[in-house]
mmCIF file with all atom_site columns, C-alpha atoms in Angstrom:
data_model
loop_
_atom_site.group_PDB
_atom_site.id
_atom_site.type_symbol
_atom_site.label_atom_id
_atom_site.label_alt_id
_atom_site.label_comp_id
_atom_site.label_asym_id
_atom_site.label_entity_id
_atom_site.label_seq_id
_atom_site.pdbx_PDB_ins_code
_atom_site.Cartn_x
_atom_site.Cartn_y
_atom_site.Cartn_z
_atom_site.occupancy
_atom_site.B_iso_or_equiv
_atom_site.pdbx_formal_charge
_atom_site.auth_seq_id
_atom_site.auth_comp_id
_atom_site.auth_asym_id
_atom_site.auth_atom_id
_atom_site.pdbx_PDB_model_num
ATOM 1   C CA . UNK A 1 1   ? 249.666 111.244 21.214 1.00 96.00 ? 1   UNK A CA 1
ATOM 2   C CA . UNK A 1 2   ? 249.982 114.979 20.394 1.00 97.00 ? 2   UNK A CA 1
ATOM 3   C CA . UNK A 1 3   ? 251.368 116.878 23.464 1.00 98.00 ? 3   UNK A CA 1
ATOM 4   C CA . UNK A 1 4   ? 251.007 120.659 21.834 1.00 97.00 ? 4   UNK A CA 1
ATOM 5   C CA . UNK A 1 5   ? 250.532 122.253 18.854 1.00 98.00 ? 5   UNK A CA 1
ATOM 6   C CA . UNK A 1 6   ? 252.012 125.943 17.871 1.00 97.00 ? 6   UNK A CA 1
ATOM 7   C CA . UNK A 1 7   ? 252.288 128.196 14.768 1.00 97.00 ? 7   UNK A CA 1
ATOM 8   C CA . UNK A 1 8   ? 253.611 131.696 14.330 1.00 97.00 ? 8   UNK A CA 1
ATOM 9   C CA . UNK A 1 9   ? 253.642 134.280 10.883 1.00 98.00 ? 9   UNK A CA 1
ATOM 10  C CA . UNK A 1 10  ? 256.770 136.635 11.011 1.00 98.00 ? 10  UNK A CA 1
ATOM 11  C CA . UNK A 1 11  ? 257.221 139.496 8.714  1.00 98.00 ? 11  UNK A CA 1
ATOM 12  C CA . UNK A 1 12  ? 260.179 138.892 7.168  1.00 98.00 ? 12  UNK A CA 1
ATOM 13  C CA . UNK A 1 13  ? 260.406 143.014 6.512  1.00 98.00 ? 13  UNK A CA 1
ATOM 14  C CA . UNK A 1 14  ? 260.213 143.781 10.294 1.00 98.00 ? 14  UNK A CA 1
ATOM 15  C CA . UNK A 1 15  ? 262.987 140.841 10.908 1.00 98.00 ? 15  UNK A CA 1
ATOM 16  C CA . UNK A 1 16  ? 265.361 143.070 8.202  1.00 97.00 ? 16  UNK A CA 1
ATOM 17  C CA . UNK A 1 17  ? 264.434 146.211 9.941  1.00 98.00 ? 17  UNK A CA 1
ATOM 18  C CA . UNK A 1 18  ? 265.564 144.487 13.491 1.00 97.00 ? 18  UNK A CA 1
ATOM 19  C CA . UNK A 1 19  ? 268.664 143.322 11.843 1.00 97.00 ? 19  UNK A CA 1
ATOM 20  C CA . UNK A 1 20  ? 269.261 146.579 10.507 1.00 97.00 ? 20  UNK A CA 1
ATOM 21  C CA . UNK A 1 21  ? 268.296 148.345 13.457 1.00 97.00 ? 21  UNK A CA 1
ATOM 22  C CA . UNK A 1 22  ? 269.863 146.338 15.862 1.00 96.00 ? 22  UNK A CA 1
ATOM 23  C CA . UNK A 1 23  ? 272.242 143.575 13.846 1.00 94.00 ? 23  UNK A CA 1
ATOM 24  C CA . UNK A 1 24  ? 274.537 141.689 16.322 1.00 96.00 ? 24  UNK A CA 1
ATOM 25  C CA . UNK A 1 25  ? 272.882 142.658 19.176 1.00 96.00 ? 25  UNK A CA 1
ATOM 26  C CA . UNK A 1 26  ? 269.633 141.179 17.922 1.00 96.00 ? 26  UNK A CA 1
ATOM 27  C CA . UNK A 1 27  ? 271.107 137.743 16.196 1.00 97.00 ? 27  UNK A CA 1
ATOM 28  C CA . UNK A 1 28  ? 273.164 137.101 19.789 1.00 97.00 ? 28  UNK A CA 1
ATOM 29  C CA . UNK A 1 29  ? 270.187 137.839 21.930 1.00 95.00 ? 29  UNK A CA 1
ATOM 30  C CA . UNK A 1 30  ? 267.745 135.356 19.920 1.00 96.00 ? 30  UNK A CA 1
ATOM 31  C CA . UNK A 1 31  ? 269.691 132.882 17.274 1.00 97.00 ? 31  UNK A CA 1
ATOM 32  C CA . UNK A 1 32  ? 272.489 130.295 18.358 1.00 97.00 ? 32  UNK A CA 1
ATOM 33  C CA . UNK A 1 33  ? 275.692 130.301 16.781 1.00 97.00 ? 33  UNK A CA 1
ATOM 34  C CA . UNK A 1 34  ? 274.616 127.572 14.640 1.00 96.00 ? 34  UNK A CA 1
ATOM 35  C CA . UNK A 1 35  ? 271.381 129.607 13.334 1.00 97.00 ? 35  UNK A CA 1
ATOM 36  C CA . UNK A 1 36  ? 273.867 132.751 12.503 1.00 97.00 ? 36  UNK A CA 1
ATOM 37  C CA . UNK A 1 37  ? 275.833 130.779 10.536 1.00 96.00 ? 37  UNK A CA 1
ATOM 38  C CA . UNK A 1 38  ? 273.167 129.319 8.899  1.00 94.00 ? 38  UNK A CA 1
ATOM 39  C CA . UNK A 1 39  ? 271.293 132.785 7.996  1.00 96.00 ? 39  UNK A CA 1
ATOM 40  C CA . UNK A 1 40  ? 274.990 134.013 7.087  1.00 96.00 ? 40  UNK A CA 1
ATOM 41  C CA . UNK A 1 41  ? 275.424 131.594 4.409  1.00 95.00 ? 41  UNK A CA 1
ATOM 42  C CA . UNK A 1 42  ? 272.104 132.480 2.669  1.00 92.00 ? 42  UNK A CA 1
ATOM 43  C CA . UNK A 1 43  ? 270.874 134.753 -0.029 1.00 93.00 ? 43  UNK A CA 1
ATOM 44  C CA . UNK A 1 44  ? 267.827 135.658 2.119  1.00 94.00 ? 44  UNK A CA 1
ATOM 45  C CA . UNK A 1 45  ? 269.458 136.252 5.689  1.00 96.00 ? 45  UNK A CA 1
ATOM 46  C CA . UNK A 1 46  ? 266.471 138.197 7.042  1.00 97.00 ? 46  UNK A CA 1
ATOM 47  C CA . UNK A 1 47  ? 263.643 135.568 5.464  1.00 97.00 ? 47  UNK A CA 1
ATOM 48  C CA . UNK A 1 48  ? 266.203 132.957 7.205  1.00 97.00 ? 48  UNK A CA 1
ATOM 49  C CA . UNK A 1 49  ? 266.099 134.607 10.636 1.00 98.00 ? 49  UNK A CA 1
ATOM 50  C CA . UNK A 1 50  ? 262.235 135.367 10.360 1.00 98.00 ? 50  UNK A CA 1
ATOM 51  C CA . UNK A 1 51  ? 261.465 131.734 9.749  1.00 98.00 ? 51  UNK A CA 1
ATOM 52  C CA . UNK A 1 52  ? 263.620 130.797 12.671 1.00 97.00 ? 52  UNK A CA 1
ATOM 53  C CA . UNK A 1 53  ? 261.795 134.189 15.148 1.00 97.00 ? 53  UNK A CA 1
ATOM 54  C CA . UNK A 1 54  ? 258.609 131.953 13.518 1.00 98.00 ? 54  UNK A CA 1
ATOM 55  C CA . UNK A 1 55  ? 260.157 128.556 14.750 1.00 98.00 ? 55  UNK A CA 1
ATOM 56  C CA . UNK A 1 56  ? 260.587 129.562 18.392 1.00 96.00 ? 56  UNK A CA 1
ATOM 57  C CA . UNK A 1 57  ? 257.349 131.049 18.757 1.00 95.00 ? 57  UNK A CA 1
ATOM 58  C CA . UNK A 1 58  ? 255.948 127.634 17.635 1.00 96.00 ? 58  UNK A CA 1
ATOM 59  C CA . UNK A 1 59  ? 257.690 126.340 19.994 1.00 96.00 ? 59  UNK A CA 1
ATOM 60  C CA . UNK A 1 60  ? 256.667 127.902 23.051 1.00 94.00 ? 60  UNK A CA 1
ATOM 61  C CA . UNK A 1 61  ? 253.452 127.457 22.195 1.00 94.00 ? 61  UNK A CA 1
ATOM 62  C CA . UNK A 1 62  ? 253.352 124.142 21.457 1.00 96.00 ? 62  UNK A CA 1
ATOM 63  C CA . UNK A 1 63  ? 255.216 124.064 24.877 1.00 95.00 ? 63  UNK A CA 1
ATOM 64  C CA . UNK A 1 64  ? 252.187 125.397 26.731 1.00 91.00 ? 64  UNK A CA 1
ATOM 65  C CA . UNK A 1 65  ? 254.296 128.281 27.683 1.00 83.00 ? 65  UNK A CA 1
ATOM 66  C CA . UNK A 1 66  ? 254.736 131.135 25.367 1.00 73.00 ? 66  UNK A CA 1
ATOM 67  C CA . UNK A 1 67  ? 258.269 133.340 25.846 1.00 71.00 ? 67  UNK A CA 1
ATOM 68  C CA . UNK A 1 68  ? 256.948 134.404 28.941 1.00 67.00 ? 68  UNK A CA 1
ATOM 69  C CA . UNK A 1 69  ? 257.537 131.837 31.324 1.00 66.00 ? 69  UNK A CA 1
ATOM 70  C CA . UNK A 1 70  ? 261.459 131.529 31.549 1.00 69.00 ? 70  UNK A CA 1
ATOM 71  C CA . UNK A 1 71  ? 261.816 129.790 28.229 1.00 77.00 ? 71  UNK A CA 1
ATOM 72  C CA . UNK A 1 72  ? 264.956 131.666 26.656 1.00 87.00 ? 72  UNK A CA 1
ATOM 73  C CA . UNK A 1 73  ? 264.978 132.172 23.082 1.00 92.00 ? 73  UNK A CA 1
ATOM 74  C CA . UNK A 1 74  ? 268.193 130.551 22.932 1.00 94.00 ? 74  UNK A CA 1
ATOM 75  C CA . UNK A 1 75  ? 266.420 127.244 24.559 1.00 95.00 ? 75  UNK A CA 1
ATOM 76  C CA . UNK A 1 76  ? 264.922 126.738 21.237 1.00 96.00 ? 76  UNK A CA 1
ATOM 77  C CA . UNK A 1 77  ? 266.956 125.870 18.215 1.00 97.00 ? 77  UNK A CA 1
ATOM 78  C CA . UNK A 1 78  ? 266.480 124.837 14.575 1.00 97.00 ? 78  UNK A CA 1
ATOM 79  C CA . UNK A 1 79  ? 268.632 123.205 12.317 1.00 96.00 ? 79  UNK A CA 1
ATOM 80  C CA . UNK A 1 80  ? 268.939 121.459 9.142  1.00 94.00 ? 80  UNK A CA 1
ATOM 81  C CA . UNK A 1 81  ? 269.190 117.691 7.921  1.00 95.00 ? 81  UNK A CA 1
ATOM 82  C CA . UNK A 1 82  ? 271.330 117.202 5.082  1.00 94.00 ? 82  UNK A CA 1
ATOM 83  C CA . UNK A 1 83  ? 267.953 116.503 3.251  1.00 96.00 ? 83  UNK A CA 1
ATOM 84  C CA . UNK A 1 84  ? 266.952 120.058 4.041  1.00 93.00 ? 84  UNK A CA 1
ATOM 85  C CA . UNK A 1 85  ? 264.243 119.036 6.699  1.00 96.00 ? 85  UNK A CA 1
ATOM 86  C CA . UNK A 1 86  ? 264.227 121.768 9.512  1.00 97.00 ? 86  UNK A CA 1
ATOM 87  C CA . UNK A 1 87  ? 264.715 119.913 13.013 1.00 97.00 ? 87  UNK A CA 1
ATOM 88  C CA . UNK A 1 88  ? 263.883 121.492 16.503 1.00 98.00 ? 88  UNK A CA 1
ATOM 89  C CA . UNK A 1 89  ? 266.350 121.008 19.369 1.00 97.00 ? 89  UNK A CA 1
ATOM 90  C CA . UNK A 1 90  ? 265.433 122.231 22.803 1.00 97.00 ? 90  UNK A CA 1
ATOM 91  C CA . UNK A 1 91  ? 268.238 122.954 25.727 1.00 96.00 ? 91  UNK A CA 1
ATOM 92  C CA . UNK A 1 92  ? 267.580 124.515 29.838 1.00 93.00 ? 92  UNK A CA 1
ATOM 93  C CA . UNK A 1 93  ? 263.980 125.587 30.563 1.00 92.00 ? 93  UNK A CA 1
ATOM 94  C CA . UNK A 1 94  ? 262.372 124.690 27.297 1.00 94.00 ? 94  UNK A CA 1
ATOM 95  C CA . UNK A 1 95  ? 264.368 120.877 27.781 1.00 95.00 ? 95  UNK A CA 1
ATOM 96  C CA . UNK A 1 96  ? 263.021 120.664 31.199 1.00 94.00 ? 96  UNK A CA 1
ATOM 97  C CA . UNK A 1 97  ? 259.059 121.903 29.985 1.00 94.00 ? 97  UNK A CA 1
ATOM 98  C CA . UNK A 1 98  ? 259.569 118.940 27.777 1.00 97.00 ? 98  UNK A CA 1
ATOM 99  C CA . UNK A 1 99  ? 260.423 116.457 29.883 1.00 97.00 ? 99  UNK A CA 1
ATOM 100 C CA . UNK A 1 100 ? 257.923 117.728 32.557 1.00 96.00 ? 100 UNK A CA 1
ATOM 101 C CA . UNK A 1 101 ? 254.901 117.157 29.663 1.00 96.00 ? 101 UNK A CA 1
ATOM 102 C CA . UNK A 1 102 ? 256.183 113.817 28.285 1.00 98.00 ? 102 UNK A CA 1
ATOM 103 C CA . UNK A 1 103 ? 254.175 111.033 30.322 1.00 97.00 ? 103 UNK A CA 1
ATOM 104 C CA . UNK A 1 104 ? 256.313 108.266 31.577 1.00 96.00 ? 104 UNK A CA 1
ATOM 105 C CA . UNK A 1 105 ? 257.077 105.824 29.293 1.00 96.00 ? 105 UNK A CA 1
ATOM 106 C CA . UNK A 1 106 ? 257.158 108.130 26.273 1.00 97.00 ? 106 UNK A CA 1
ATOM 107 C CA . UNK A 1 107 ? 259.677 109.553 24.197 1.00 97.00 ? 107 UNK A CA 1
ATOM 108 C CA . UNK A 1 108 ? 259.155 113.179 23.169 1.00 98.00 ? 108 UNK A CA 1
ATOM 109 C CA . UNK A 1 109 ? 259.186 114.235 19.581 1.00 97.00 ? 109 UNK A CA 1
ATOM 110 C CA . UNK A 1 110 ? 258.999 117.647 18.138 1.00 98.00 ? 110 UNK A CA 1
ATOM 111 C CA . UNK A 1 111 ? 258.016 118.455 14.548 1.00 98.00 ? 111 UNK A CA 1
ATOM 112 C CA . UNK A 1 112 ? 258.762 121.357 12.986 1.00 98.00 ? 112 UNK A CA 1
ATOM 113 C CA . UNK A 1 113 ? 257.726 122.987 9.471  1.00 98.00 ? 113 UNK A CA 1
ATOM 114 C CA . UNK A 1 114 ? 258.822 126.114 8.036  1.00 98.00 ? 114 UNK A CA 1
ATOM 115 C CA . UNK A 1 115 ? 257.962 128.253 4.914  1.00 97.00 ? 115 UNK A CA 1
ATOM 116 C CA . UNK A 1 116 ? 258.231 131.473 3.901  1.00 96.00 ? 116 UNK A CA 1
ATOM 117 C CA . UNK A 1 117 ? 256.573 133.975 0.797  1.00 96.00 ? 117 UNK A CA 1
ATOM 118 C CA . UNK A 1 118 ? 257.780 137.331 1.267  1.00 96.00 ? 118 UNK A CA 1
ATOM 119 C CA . UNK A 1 119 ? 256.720 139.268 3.402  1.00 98.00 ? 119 UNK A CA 1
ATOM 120 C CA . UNK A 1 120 ? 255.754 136.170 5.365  1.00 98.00 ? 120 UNK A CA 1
ATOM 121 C CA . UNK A 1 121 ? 257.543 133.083 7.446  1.00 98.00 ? 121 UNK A CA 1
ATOM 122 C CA . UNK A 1 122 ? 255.584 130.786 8.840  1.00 98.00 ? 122 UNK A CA 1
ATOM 123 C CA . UNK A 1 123 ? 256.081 127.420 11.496 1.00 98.00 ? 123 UNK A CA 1
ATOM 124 C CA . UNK A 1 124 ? 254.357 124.986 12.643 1.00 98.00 ? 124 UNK A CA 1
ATOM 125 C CA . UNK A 1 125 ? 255.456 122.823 15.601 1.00 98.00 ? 125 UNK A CA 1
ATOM 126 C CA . UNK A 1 126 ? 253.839 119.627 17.045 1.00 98.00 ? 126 UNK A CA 1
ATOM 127 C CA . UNK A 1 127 ? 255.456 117.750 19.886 1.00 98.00 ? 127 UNK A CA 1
ATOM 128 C CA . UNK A 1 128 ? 253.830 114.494 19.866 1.00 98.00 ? 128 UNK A CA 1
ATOM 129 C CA . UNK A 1 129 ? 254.495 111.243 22.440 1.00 98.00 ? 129 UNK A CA 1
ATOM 130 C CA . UNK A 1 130 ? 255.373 108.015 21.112 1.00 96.00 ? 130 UNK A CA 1
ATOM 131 C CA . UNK A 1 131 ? 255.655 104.630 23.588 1.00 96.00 ? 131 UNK A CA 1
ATOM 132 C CA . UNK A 1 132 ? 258.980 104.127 24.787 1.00 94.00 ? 132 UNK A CA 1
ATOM 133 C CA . UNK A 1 133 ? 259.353 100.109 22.923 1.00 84.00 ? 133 UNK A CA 1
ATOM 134 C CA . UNK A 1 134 ? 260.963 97.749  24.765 1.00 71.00 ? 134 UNK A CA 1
ATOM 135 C CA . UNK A 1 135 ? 262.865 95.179  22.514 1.00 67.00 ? 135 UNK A CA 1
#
């Protein structure tokens, strides 16, 4: 069963001008150490991040809560198979939101996509429920 549903579009230009604007201060503030490192190995750090900005507004969506209900931006936070699919981990307030929307007996997924075409980076996030099975 599909819990939420959430997409964003970043500008990947405004996400460099941030970064330039604002650098460290920005990437601490929104992006786990994980996502720096990450955006710091690529060719395309500010496409990277924006994807990422894109991810986490997704999220919150799909969460039912948007950033404005206590979520952190930190809360939210993708990473990388070695295949290259993006996965969505969720810690504190956004954790808790989760568990709070997943009926008993269900495990919690969330899906993420992510692409990008300059100037744009887009996600989409669906958190579905699947039945707990019992072997």
């Amino acid at each position: 069963m599909i819990l939420g549903i959430g997409t964003d579009l970043a500008n990947i230009d405004r996400v460099a001008g941030t970064l330039e604007r604002f650098g460290d201060r920005f990437r601490n503030r929104v992006f786990t150490d994980v996502e720096q490192a990450k955006a710091a190995r690529r060719r395309d750090e500010a496409g990277t991040y924006a994807k990422r900005w894109a991810a986490k507004e997704a999220c919150s969506k799909a969460l039912g809560t948007g950033l404005a209900m206590g979520i952190s931006w930190k809360d939210m936070s993708v990473t990388n198979l070695r295949t290259g699919q993006p996965v969505m981990q969720v810690t504190g307030w956004a954790a808790e939101r989760l568990k709070d929307m997943t009926p008993d007996g269900y495990d919690a997924i969330i899906h993420v996509t992510l692409t990008d075409d300059h100037p744009w980076a887009q996600a989409f996030v669906v958190i579905e429920a699947r039945p707990i099975s019992v072997e």
